[in-house]
Amino acid sequence: DSGWQPLFPGAEVRTHVAERAMTALRVVPNAVAFDVAYTTNPDEVRTVDGWLDRSTALAAVNCGFYFTDEQQQNYAIGLLAGPQGTLSPLRPQWGGVLFVNDEKGWVQTAPPALKGPVRLGVQGWPMLVRNGAVVPRLDADNPDARTVVAQDDQGRIIFLVDTGGVSLASLAQFLVESDLGIVQAVNLDGGSSTGLRYRPEPGADASGYDSFWLPCALLMSPR
């Protein structure tokens, strides 16, 4: 376990969390600039590292789930919002959502409707941790690589990737028992979509775990 290591002001990285195949990126929401890289065009998809490399951002992680239609166009499932506005609408009361505004960030169960504009919004399924407790009836089978976004008890947002192959129930149990202080967490897209890449400066070689080709990534930089 590397412990928390500074990446840029407002962001820290921790590798081999609790000696697992897990990497975590912890950010102070009001200190970080968020962007969303998104395309529906199948000819423009990239890996998480590819999305990072085409930007000046210092960290990138995969988004929530998406589907591919009969024309091979890719569309986000649920809310996806960033500086460009709302790219995909909220799916009411489905899973959970990361919201970031100018003052803070938080993770919550998906609401029936949006109450106002957000600086960043990304939706996933299912909720894993709610109010510091494991959400009941999570799938205890089907181990796979996972991406999670969580909120800790200090109001920080943590993106985690676990590449060791783990069920949703087992991962949620680990999150509440860990020293990460997690109070809310939601599952984002996993499996071959799982990726978290980061670097000390634009143009530098990135570290972390890369994904397969994706239509979307969340990008982070100093604000």
mmCIF file of C-alpha atoms in Angstrom:
data_model
loop_
_atom_site.group_PDB
_atom_site.id
_atom_site.type_symbol
_atom_site.label_atom_id
_atom_site.label_comp_id
_atom_site.label_asym_id
_atom_site.label_seq_id
_atom_site.Cartn_x
_atom_site.Cartn_y
_atom_site.Cartn_z
ATOM 1 C CA ASP A 1 0.000 0.000 0.000
ATOM 2 C CA SER A 2 1.582 3.266 -1.146
ATOM 3 C CA GLY A 3 -0.470 5.492 1.153
ATOM 4 C CA TRP A 4 -1.809 8.761 -0.234
ATOM 5 C CA GLN A 5 0.642 10.493 -2.561
ATOM 6 C CA PRO A 6 0.124 14.033 -3.913
ATOM 7 C CA LEU A 7 -0.705 14.259 -7.615
ATOM 8 C CA PHE A 8 -1.662 17.938 -8.004
ATOM 9 C CA PRO A 9 -3.206 20.493 -5.647
ATOM 10 C CA GLY A 10 -6.497 19.024 -4.516
ATOM 11 C CA ALA A 11 -5.738 15.472 -5.707
ATOM 12 C CA GLU A 12 -3.942 12.452 -4.239
ATOM 13 C CA VAL A 13 -3.335 8.942 -5.538
ATOM 14 C CA ARG A 14 -3.037 5.706 -3.591
ATOM 15 C CA THR A 15 -2.014 2.402 -5.161
ATOM 16 C CA HIS A 16 -2.372 -1.186 -3.899
ATOM 17 C CA VAL A 17 -4.990 -0.021 -1.403
ATOM 18 C CA ALA A 18 -4.947 -2.466 1.537
ATOM 19 C CA GLU A 19 -2.593 -4.549 -0.628
ATOM 20 C CA ARG A 20 -5.370 -5.155 -3.158
ATOM 21 C CA ALA A 21 -5.225 -4.652 -6.937
ATOM 22 C CA MET A 22 -6.912 -1.319 -6.293
ATOM 23 C CA THR A 23 -5.947 2.252 -7.175
ATOM 24 C CA ALA A 24 -7.722 5.276 -5.722
ATOM 25 C CA LEU A 25 -7.785 8.926 -6.742
ATOM 26 C CA ARG A 26 -9.056 11.265 -3.993
ATOM 27 C CA VAL A 27 -10.017 14.823 -4.910
ATOM 28 C CA VAL A 28 -11.271 17.945 -3.149
ATOM 29 C CA PRO A 29 -14.181 18.853 -5.439
ATOM 30 C CA ASN A 30 -13.911 22.650 -5.259
ATOM 31 C CA ALA A 31 -10.164 22.475 -6.005
ATOM 32 C CA VAL A 32 -10.472 20.393 -9.176
ATOM 33 C CA ALA A 33 -11.535 21.273 -12.714
ATOM 34 C CA PHE A 34 -13.682 18.519 -14.231
ATOM 35 C CA ASP A 35 -14.290 17.886 -17.900
ATOM 36 C CA VAL A 36 -16.149 15.191 -19.813
ATOM 37 C CA ALA A 37 -14.781 13.585 -22.971
ATOM 38 C CA TYR A 38 -17.683 11.977 -24.818
ATOM 39 C CA THR A 39 -18.456 10.799 -28.328
ATOM 40 C CA THR A 40 -21.271 8.801 -29.889
ATOM 41 C CA ASN A 41 -19.145 8.158 -32.988
ATOM 42 C CA PRO A 42 -17.668 4.626 -32.991
ATOM 43 C CA ASP A 43 -14.671 5.868 -34.981
ATOM 44 C CA GLU A 44 -13.697 8.300 -32.212
ATOM 45 C CA VAL A 45 -13.652 6.003 -29.163
ATOM 46 C CA ARG A 46 -10.434 5.812 -27.133
ATOM 47 C CA THR A 47 -9.019 4.093 -24.088
ATOM 48 C CA VAL A 48 -8.962 6.076 -20.838
ATOM 49 C CA ASP A 49 -5.274 6.697 -21.488
ATOM 50 C CA GLY A 50 -6.116 7.851 -25.009
ATOM 51 C CA TRP A 51 -8.673 10.348 -23.702
ATOM 52 C CA LEU A 52 -6.124 11.614 -21.186
ATOM 53 C CA ASP A 53 -3.389 11.883 -23.798
ATOM 54 C CA ARG A 54 -5.492 14.058 -26.129
ATOM 55 C CA SER A 55 -6.108 16.556 -23.300
ATOM 56 C CA THR A 56 -4.099 18.660 -20.868
ATOM 57 C CA ALA A 57 -5.771 16.965 -17.892
ATOM 58 C CA LEU A 58 -3.724 15.152 -15.265
ATOM 59 C CA ALA A 59 -6.140 12.316 -14.446
ATOM 60 C CA ALA A 60 -8.864 10.383 -16.240
ATOM 61 C CA VAL A 61 -11.325 7.673 -15.253
ATOM 62 C CA ASN A 62 -14.042 5.858 -17.172
ATOM 63 C CA CYS A 63 -17.636 7.098 -16.959
ATOM 64 C CA GLY A 64 -20.849 5.215 -16.222
ATOM 65 C CA PHE A 65 -22.554 2.643 -18.415
ATOM 66 C CA TYR A 66 -23.365 3.072 -22.114
ATOM 67 C CA PHE A 67 -25.155 1.148 -24.843
ATOM 68 C CA THR A 68 -24.411 0.709 -28.543
ATOM 69 C CA ASP A 69 -27.301 0.940 -31.004
ATOM 70 C CA GLU A 70 -27.796 -0.865 -34.322
ATOM 71 C CA GLN A 71 -25.757 1.805 -36.116
ATOM 72 C CA GLN A 72 -22.904 1.231 -33.633
ATOM 73 C CA GLN A 73 -23.446 4.666 -32.091
ATOM 74 C CA ASN A 74 -22.624 4.844 -28.367
ATOM 75 C CA TYR A 75 -24.891 6.522 -25.826
ATOM 76 C CA ALA A 76 -24.461 7.052 -22.089
ATOM 77 C CA ILE A 77 -27.033 5.421 -19.818
ATOM 78 C CA GLY A 78 -28.194 7.918 -17.229
ATOM 79 C CA LEU A 79 -26.912 11.348 -16.361
ATOM 80 C CA LEU A 80 -23.741 12.660 -17.937
ATOM 81 C CA ALA A 81 -23.139 16.383 -17.519
ATOM 82 C CA GLY A 82 -20.096 18.638 -17.600
ATOM 83 C CA PRO A 83 -18.893 22.003 -18.890
ATOM 84 C CA GLN A 84 -20.629 21.286 -22.196
ATOM 85 C CA GLY A 85 -23.995 20.977 -20.439
ATOM 86 C CA THR A 86 -26.127 17.858 -20.141
ATOM 87 C CA LEU A 87 -24.879 15.238 -22.580
ATOM 88 C CA SER A 88 -27.243 12.507 -21.406
ATOM 89 C CA PRO A 89 -30.355 12.947 -19.236
ATOM 90 C CA LEU A 90 -30.891 11.676 -15.718
ATOM 91 C CA ARG A 91 -32.447 8.242 -15.434
ATOM 92 C CA PRO A 92 -34.820 8.863 -12.494
ATOM 93 C CA GLN A 93 -34.319 6.793 -9.344
ATOM 94 C CA TRP A 94 -31.861 4.412 -11.029
ATOM 95 C CA GLY A 95 -28.691 3.627 -9.096
ATOM 96 C CA GLY A 96 -26.739 6.615 -7.838
ATOM 97 C CA VAL A 97 -25.214 9.852 -9.068
ATOM 98 C CA LEU A 98 -22.055 11.858 -8.462
ATOM 99 C CA PHE A 99 -22.880 15.566 -8.418
ATOM 100 C CA VAL A 100 -20.333 18.398 -8.245
ATOM 101 C CA ASN A 101 -21.202 22.077 -7.987
ATOM 102 C CA ASP A 102 -18.969 25.078 -7.310
ATOM 103 C CA GLU A 103 -18.777 24.424 -3.566
ATOM 104 C CA LYS A 104 -18.799 20.651 -3.083
ATOM 105 C CA GLY A 105 -19.282 17.198 -4.513
ATOM 106 C CA TRP A 106 -21.480 14.383 -3.266
ATOM 107 C CA VAL A 107 -22.786 10.933 -4.151
ATOM 108 C CA GLN A 108 -26.438 10.061 -3.618
ATOM 109 C CA THR A 109 -29.233 7.770 -4.709
ATOM 110 C CA ALA A 110 -30.528 8.965 -8.074
ATOM 111 C CA PRO A 111 -33.308 11.533 -7.532
ATOM 112 C CA PRO A 112 -36.604 11.723 -9.452
ATOM 113 C CA ALA A 113 -35.394 14.863 -11.260
ATOM 114 C CA LEU A 114 -32.548 17.372 -11.335
ATOM 115 C CA LYS A 115 -33.033 20.363 -9.058
ATOM 116 C CA GLY A 116 -30.637 22.705 -10.838
ATOM 117 C CA PRO A 117 -27.434 22.951 -12.898
ATOM 118 C CA VAL A 118 -24.333 21.016 -11.848
ATOM 119 C CA ARG A 119 -20.666 21.379 -12.744
ATOM 120 C CA LEU A 120 -20.352 17.605 -13.124
ATOM 121 C CA GLY A 121 -22.897 14.799 -13.050
ATOM 122 C CA VAL A 122 -22.351 11.102 -13.754
ATOM 123 C CA GLN A 123 -24.735 8.249 -13.009
ATOM 124 C CA GLY A 124 -24.008 4.604 -12.225
ATOM 125 C CA TRP A 125 -25.694 1.459 -10.939
ATOM 126 C CA PRO A 126 -26.115 0.072 -8.348
ATOM 127 C CA MET A 127 -25.486 2.027 -5.164
ATOM 128 C CA LEU A 128 -22.924 0.066 -3.125
ATOM 129 C CA VAL A 129 -22.727 2.058 0.113
ATOM 130 C CA ARG A 130 -25.432 4.302 1.562
ATOM 131 C CA ASN A 131 -24.907 6.315 4.751
ATOM 132 C CA GLY A 132 -21.852 4.249 5.664
ATOM 133 C CA ALA A 133 -23.593 0.862 5.324
ATOM 134 C CA VAL A 134 -23.521 -1.810 2.627
ATOM 135 C CA VAL A 135 -26.600 -1.658 0.390
ATOM 136 C CA PRO A 136 -28.510 -4.950 0.809
ATOM 137 C CA ARG A 137 -29.044 -7.611 -1.851
ATOM 138 C CA LEU A 138 -26.004 -6.797 -3.956
ATOM 139 C CA ASP A 139 -24.754 -9.438 -6.397
ATOM 140 C CA ALA A 140 -22.319 -11.720 -4.547
ATOM 141 C CA ASP A 141 -21.296 -13.571 -7.735
ATOM 142 C CA ASN A 142 -19.807 -12.513 -11.082
ATOM 143 C CA PRO A 143 -16.388 -11.167 -10.025
ATOM 144 C CA ASP A 144 -14.979 -8.603 -12.438
ATOM 145 C CA ALA A 145 -12.883 -5.460 -12.631
ATOM 146 C CA ARG A 146 -14.801 -2.549 -11.081
ATOM 147 C CA THR A 147 -14.883 1.245 -11.118
ATOM 148 C CA VAL A 148 -16.464 3.067 -8.176
ATOM 149 C CA VAL A 149 -17.033 6.683 -7.282
ATOM 150 C CA ALA A 150 -17.478 7.435 -3.584
ATOM 151 C CA GLN A 151 -17.842 10.270 -1.108
ATOM 152 C CA ASP A 152 -15.872 10.154 2.145
ATOM 153 C CA ASP A 153 -16.659 11.564 5.566
ATOM 154 C CA GLN A 154 -14.593 14.694 4.812
ATOM 155 C CA GLY A 155 -16.613 15.553 1.706
ATOM 156 C CA ARG A 156 -13.912 14.400 -0.697
ATOM 157 C CA ILE A 157 -14.666 12.376 -3.826
ATOM 158 C CA ILE A 158 -12.789 9.120 -4.384
ATOM 159 C CA PHE A 159 -12.567 7.281 -7.692
ATOM 160 C CA LEU A 160 -11.468 3.665 -7.246
ATOM 161 C CA VAL A 161 -10.631 0.895 -9.677
ATOM 162 C CA ASP A 162 -10.267 -2.696 -8.501
ATOM 163 C CA THR A 163 -8.742 -4.887 -11.178
ATOM 164 C CA GLY A 164 -8.423 -8.073 -9.138
ATOM 165 C CA GLY A 165 -11.882 -9.386 -9.988
ATOM 166 C CA VAL A 166 -14.448 -8.847 -7.234
ATOM 167 C CA SER A 167 -18.216 -9.098 -6.801
ATOM 168 C CA LEU A 168 -20.311 -6.030 -6.051
ATOM 169 C CA ALA A 169 -21.238 -7.345 -2.593
ATOM 170 C CA SER A 170 -17.632 -8.118 -1.664
ATOM 171 C CA LEU A 171 -16.422 -4.750 -2.933
ATOM 172 C CA ALA A 172 -19.092 -2.873 -0.980
ATOM 173 C CA GLN A 173 -18.146 -4.758 2.196
ATOM 174 C CA PHE A 174 -14.506 -3.844 1.698
ATOM 175 C CA LEU A 175 -15.355 -0.187 1.175
ATOM 176 C CA VAL A 176 -17.220 0.159 4.469
ATOM 177 C CA GLU A 177 -14.561 -1.763 6.410
ATOM 178 C CA SER A 178 -11.589 0.078 4.888
ATOM 179 C CA ASP A 179 -9.788 3.146 6.239
ATOM 180 C CA LEU A 180 -11.136 5.244 3.340
ATOM 181 C CA GLY A 181 -13.958 6.762 5.397
ATOM 182 C CA ILE A 182 -16.541 6.097 2.694
ATOM 183 C CA VAL A 183 -20.144 7.071 3.416
ATOM 184 C CA GLN A 184 -21.677 6.817 -0.095
ATOM 185 C CA ALA A 185 -20.532 4.842 -3.134
ATOM 186 C CA VAL A 186 -21.929 3.875 -6.520
ATOM 187 C CA ASN A 187 -20.701 1.430 -9.134
ATOM 188 C CA LEU A 188 -19.700 2.843 -12.519
ATOM 189 C CA ASP A 189 -18.992 0.808 -15.654
ATOM 190 C CA GLY A 190 -16.577 -2.066 -15.008
ATOM 191 C CA GLY A 191 -15.006 -5.018 -16.739
ATOM 192 C CA SER A 192 -13.073 -3.957 -19.832
ATOM 193 C CA SER A 193 -14.317 -0.386 -19.311
ATOM 194 C CA THR A 194 -12.431 -0.029 -16.018
ATOM 195 C CA GLY A 195 -9.583 2.485 -16.236
ATOM 196 C CA LEU A 196 -7.860 5.121 -14.127
ATOM 197 C CA ARG A 197 -4.821 6.946 -15.512
ATOM 198 C CA TYR A 198 -2.872 9.863 -14.055
ATOM 199 C CA ARG A 199 0.332 11.817 -14.649
ATOM 200 C CA PRO A 200 2.357 14.578 -12.977
ATOM 201 C CA GLU A 201 2.089 17.042 -15.895
ATOM 202 C CA PRO A 202 0.567 17.292 -19.388
ATOM 203 C CA GLY A 203 2.470 15.216 -21.921
ATOM 204 C CA ALA A 204 4.154 13.033 -19.293
ATOM 205 C CA ASP A 205 3.799 9.263 -19.349
ATOM 206 C CA ALA A 206 0.742 8.195 -17.381
ATOM 207 C CA SER A 207 0.480 5.570 -14.646
ATOM 208 C CA GLY A 208 -2.424 3.431 -13.539
ATOM 209 C CA TYR A 209 -4.702 0.909 -15.207
ATOM 210 C CA ASP A 210 -5.963 1.395 -18.760
ATOM 211 C CA SER A 211 -9.312 0.403 -20.247
ATOM 212 C CA PHE A 212 -10.529 -0.950 -23.542
ATOM 213 C CA TRP A 213 -11.918 1.506 -26.146
ATOM 214 C CA LEU A 214 -14.598 3.756 -24.631
ATOM 215 C CA PRO A 215 -16.900 6.593 -25.683
ATOM 216 C CA CYS A 216 -16.472 8.527 -22.431
ATOM 217 C CA ALA A 217 -13.989 9.550 -19.747
ATOM 218 C CA LEU A 218 -14.020 12.009 -16.863
ATOM 219 C CA LEU A 219 -10.999 14.340 -16.917
ATOM 220 C CA MET A 220 -9.496 16.164 -13.935
ATOM 221 C CA SER A 221 -6.975 18.984 -13.545
ATOM 222 C CA PRO A 222 -6.054 21.647 -10.949
ATOM 223 C CA ARG A 223 -8.786 24.267 -10.847
#
